[in-house]
Short mmCIF file of C-alpha atoms in Angstrom, two decimals:
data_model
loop_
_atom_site.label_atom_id
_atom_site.label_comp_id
_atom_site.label_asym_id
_atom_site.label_seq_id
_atom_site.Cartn_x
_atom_site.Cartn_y
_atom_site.Cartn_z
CA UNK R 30 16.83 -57.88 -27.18
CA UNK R 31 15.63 -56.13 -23.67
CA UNK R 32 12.48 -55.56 -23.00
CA UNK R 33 10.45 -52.62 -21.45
CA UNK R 34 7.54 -52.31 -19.28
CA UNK R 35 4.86 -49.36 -19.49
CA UNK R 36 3.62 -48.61 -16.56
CA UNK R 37 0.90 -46.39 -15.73
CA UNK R 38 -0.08 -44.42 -12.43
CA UNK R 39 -3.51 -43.27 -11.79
CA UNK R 40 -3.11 -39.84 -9.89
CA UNK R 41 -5.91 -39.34 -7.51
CA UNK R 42 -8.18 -36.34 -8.99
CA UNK R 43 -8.24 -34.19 -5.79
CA UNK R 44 -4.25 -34.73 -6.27
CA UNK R 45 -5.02 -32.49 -9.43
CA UNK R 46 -4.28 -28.75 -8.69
CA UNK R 47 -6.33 -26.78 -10.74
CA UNK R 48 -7.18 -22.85 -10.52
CA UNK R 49 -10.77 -22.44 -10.57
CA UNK R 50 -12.48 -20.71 -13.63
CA UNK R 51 -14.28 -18.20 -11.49
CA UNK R 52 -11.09 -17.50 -9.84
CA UNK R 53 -9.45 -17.13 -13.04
CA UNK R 54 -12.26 -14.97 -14.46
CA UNK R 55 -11.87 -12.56 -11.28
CA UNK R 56 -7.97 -12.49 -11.20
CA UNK R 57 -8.09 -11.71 -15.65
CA UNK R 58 -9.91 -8.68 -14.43
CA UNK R 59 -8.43 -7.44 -12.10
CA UNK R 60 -4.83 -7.98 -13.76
CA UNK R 61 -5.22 -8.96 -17.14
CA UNK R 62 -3.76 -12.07 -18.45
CA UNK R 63 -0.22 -11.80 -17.95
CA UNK R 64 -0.86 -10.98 -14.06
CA UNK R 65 -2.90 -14.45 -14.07
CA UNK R 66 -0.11 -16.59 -15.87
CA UNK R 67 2.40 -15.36 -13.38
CA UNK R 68 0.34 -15.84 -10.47
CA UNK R 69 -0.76 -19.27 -11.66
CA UNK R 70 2.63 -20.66 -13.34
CA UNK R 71 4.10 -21.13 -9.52
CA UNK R 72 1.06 -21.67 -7.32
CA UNK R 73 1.32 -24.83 -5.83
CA UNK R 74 -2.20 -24.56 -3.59
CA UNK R 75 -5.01 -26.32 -4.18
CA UNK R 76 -7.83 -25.91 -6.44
CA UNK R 77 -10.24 -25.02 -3.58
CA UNK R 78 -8.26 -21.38 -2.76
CA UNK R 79 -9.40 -18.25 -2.01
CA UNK R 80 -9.99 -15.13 -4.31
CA UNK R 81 -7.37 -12.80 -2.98
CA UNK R 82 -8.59 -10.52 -0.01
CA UNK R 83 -8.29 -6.76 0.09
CA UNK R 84 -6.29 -7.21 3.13
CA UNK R 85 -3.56 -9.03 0.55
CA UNK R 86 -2.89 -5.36 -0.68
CA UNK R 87 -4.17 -2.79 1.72
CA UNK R 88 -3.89 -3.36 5.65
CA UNK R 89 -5.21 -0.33 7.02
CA UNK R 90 -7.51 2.36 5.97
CA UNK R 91 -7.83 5.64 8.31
CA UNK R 92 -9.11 9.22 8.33
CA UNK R 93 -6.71 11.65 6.94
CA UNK R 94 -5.67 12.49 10.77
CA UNK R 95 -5.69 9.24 11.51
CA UNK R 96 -8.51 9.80 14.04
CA UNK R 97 -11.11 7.00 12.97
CA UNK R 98 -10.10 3.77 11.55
CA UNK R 99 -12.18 1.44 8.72
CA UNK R 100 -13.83 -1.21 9.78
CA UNK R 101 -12.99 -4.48 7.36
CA UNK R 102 -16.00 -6.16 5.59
CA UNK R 103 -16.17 -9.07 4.66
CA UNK R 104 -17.71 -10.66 1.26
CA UNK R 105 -18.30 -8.61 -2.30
CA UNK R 106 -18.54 -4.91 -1.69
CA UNK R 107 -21.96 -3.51 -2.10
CA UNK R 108 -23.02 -2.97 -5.42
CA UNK R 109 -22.49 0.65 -7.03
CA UNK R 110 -25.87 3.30 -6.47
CA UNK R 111 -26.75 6.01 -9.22
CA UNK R 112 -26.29 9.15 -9.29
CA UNK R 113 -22.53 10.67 -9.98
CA UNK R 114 -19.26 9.55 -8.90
CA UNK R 115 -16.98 10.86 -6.27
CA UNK R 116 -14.18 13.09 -7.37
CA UNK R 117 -10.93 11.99 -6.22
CA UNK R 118 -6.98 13.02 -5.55
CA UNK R 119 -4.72 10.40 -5.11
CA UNK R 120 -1.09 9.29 -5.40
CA UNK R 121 -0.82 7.15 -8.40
CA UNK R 122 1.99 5.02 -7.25
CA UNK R 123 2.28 3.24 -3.90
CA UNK R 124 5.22 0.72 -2.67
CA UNK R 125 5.27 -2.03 -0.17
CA UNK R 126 4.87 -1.31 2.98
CA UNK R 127 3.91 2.46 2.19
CA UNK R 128 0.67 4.58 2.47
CA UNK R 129 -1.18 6.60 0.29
CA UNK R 130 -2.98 10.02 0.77
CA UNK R 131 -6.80 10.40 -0.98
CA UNK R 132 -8.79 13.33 -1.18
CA UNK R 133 -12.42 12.57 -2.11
CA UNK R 134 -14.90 15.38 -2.71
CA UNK R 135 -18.75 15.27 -3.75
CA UNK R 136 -21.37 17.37 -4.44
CA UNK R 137 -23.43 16.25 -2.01
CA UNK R 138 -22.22 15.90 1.97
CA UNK R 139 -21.26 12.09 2.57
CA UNK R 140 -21.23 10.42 6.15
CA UNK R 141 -19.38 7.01 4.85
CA UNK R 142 -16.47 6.15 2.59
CA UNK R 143 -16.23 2.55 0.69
CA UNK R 144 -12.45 1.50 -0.24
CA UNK R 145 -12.54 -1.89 -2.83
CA UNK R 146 -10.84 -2.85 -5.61
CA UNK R 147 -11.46 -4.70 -8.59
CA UNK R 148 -11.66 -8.69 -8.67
CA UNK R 149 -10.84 -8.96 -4.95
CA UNK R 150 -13.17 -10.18 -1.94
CA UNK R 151 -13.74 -7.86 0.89
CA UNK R 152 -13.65 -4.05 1.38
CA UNK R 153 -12.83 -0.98 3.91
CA UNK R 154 -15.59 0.77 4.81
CA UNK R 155 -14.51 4.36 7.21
CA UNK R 156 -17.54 6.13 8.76
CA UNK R 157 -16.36 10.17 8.91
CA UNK R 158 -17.28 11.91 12.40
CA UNK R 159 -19.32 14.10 10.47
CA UNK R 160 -20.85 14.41 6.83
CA UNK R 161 -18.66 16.17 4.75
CA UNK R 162 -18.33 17.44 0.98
CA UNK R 163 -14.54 16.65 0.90
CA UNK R 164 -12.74 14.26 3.11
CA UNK R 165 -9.26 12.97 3.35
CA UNK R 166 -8.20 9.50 3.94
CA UNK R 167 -4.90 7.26 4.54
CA UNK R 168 -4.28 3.52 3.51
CA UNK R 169 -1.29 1.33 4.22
CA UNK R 170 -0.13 -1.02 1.53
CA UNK R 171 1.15 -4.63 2.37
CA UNK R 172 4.55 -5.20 2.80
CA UNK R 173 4.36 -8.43 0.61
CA UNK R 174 1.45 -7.32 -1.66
CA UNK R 175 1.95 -8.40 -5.07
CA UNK R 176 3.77 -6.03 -7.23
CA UNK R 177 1.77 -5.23 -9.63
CA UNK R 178 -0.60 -2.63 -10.58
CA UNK R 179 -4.50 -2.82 -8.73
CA UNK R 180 -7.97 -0.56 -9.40
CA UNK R 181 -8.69 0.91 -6.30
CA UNK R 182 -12.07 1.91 -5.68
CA UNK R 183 -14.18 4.78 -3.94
CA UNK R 184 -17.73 5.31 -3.40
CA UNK R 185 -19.19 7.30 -0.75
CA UNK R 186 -22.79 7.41 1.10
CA UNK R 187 -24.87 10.37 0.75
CA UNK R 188 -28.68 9.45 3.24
CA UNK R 189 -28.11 6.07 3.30
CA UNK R 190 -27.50 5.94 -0.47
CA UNK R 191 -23.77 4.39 -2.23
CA UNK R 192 -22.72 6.38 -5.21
CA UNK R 193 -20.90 4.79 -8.46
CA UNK R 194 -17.70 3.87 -7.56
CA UNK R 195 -14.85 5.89 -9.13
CA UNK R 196 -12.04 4.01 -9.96
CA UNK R 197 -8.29 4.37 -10.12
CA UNK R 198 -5.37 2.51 -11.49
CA UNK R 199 -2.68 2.39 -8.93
CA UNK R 200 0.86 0.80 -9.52
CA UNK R 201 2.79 -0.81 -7.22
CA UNK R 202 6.83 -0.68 -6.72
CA UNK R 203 8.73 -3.35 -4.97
CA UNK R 204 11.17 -2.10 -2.08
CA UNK R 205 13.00 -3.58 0.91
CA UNK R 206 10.67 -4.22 3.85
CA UNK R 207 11.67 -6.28 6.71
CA UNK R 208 12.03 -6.07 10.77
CA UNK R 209 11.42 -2.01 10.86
CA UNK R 210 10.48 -0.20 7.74
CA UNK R 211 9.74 3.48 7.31
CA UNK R 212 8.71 5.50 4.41
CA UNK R 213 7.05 8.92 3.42
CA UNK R 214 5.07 9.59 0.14
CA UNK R 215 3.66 12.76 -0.62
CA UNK R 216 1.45 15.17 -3.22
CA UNK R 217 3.20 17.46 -5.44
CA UNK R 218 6.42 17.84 -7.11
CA UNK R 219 8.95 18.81 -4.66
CA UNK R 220 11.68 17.10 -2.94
CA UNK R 221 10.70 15.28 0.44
CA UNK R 222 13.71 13.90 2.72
CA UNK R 223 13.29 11.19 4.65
CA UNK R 224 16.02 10.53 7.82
CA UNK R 225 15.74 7.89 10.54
CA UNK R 226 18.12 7.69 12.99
CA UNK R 227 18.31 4.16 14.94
CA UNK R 228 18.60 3.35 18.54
CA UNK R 229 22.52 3.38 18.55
CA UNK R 230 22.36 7.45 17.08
CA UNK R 231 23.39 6.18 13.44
CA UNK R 232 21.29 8.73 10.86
CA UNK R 233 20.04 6.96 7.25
CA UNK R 234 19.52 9.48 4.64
CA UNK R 235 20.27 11.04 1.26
CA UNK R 236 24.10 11.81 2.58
CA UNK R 237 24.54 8.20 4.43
CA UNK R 238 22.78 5.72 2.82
CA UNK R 239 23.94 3.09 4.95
CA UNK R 240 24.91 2.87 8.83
CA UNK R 241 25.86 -0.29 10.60
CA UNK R 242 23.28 -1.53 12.04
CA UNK R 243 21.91 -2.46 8.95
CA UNK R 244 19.52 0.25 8.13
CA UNK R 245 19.99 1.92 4.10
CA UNK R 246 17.54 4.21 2.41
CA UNK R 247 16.59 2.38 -0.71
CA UNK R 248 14.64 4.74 -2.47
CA UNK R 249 15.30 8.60 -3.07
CA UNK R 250 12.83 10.65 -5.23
CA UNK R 251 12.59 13.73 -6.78
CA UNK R 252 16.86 14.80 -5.88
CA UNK R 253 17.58 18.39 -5.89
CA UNK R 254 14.51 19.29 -8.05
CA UNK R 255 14.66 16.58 -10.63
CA UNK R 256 11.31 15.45 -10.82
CA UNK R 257 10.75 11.37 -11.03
CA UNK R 258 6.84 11.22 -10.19
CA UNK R 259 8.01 8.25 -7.83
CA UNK R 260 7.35 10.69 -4.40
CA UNK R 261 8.11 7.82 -1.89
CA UNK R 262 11.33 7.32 -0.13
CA UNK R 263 11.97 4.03 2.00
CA UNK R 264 14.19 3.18 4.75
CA UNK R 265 14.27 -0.46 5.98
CA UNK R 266 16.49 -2.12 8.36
CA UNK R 267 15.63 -6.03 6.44
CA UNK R 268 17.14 -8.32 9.55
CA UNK R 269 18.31 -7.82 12.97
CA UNK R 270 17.38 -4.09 13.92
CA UNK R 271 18.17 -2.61 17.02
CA UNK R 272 15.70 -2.67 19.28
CA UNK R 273 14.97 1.09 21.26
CA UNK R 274 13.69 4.42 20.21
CA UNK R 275 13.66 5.80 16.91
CA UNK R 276 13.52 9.13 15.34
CA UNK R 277 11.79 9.98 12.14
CA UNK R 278 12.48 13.03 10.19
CA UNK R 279 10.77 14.37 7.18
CA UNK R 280 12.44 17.65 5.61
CA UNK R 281 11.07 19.86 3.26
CA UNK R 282 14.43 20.14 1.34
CA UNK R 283 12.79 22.11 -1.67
CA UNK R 284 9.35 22.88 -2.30
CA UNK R 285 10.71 22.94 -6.07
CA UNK R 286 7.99 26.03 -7.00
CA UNK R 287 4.56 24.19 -5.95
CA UNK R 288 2.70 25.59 -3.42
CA UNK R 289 1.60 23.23 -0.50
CA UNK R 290 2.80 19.15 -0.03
CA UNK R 291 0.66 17.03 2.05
CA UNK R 292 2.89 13.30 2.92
CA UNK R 293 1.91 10.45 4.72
CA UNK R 294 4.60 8.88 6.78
CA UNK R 295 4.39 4.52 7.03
CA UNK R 296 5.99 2.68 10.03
CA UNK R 297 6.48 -0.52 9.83
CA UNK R 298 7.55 -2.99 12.40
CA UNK R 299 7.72 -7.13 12.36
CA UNK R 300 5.03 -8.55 14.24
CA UNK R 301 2.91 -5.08 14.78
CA UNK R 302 0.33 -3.04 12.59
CA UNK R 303 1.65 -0.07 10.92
CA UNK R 304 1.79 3.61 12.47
CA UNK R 305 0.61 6.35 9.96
CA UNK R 306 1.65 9.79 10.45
CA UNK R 307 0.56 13.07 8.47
CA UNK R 308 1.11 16.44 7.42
CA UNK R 309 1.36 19.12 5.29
CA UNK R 310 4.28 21.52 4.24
CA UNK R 311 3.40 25.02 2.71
CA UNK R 312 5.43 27.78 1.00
CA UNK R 313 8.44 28.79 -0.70
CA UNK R 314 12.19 28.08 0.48
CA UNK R 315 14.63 25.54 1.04
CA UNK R 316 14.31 24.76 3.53
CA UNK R 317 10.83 25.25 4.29
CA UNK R 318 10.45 22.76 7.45
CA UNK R 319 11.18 19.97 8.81
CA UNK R 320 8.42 17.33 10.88
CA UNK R 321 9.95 15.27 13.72
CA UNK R 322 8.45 11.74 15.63
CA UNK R 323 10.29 9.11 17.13
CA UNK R 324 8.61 5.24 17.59
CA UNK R 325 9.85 1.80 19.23
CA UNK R 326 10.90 -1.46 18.25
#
């Protein structure tokens, strides 16, 4: 009759990868438990990790112009003052590698804007040139941030003093990012083109969706007047893109009845921080305008 050995191994206990609870806690509200199981279920790091970092989701913060930049902070963002909340405006879907456009308005004129989110370490933090009851900013979401949905939140300083932070869901939608990357999002429901023509004179947009140096448009929104509430469209060359002068342009096919459009236009390129680019289009027509930059790679 054969016979078996058992034999046991003792597994060293800092061998033992376990999520901590107070990062669990955080991540549960921040994303709610099926964010956490997916997060956790293929994490292979160690239990002594991070919280994730506001830079993990939002790389650059700016003045609507793009005149003054944030300045990252580091550690939990201040805690919220009393008083009312800042009123805000703000795209409620962002994708990888994007921007987004955010109007905030108080009653009270504010010097200083505070960008967090829920359950994540670190914050923006944008000091205006001058205090203001309404100011527009910019922000410039991670190529790789995790697609999902995030709370983004706003508070603004009035004397010295934080408000309450007001607080919006935002979701997130995946789309190709890669050596160059450019996209434009925008308010209002009318129909934004996006073309980029590469170094070799190849145009990407809604007519060629594909040239052959690699480049495609991946996302269209809001075709011809049919409304989708996505407003973003994305061009991304994934591997191997030309290297030269670009040209970006953003038409305003149709302004599909609203009155006024403001975008935000996102470059992207491997190795660089992101350009940010703004405007507005205004009035009836089709089409109503057209806005035209170029950038290298």
């Amino acid at each position: 009759m054969p016979r078996f050995r058992l034999v046991l191994l003792r597994v060293p206990k800092e061998r033992v990868m376990r999520p901590s609870m107070r990062f669990l806690t955080r991540l549960v509200g921040a994303y709610g438990s099926a964010g956490v199981l997916a997060l956790t279920a293929c994490s292979s790091e160690p239990s002594e990790r991070q919280l994730p970092t506001i830079e993990d989701f939002i790389t650059r913060v700016t003045t609507g112009d793009g005149s003054v930049e944030a300045v990252l902070r580091t550690g939990e963002p201040p805690a919220p003052g009393s008083g009312e909340a800042p009123a805000y405006s703000a795209m409620p879907l962002v994708i990888t590698g994007g921007g987004s456009y955010v109007t905030l308005s108080n009653l009270q004129p504010f010097g200083k804007v505070i960008l967090a989110m829920d359950g994540v370490e670190n914050y923006w933090e944008i000091t205006l040139p001058a205090t203001t009851p309404s100011a527009d900013i910019i922000y410039s979401v991670a190529p790789r941030a995790p697609m999902m949905s995030f709370r983004a939140r706003y508070a603004v300083v009035v004397d010295g003093a934080l408000s309450p932070y007001a607080t919006q869901g935002v979701q997130v939608r995946q789309v190709g990012v890669g050596d160059v990357q450019v996209s434009v999002a925008w308010t209002g429901d009318s129909d934004v083109d996006l073309h980029v023509t590469d170094p070799n004179g190849d145009e990407v947009f809604f007519g060629q969706l594909q040239v052959p140096s690699g480049g495609r448009l991946d996302l269209d929104s809001n075709p011809a007047c049919n409304i989708d509430g996505v407003n973003n469209e994305n061009i991304v060359w994934a591997e191997n893109a030309p290297r030269g002068t670009y040209t970006v342009v953003v038409d305003y096919f149709d302004d599909c009845g609203v009155p006024r459009s403001d975008y935000v236009v996102t470059i992207q390129r491997k190795g660089q921080p992101p350009l940010t680019f703004t405007g507005a289009f205004i009035g009836p027509g089709t089409p109503v305008g057209t806005q035209q930059m170029t950038f290298t790679y």
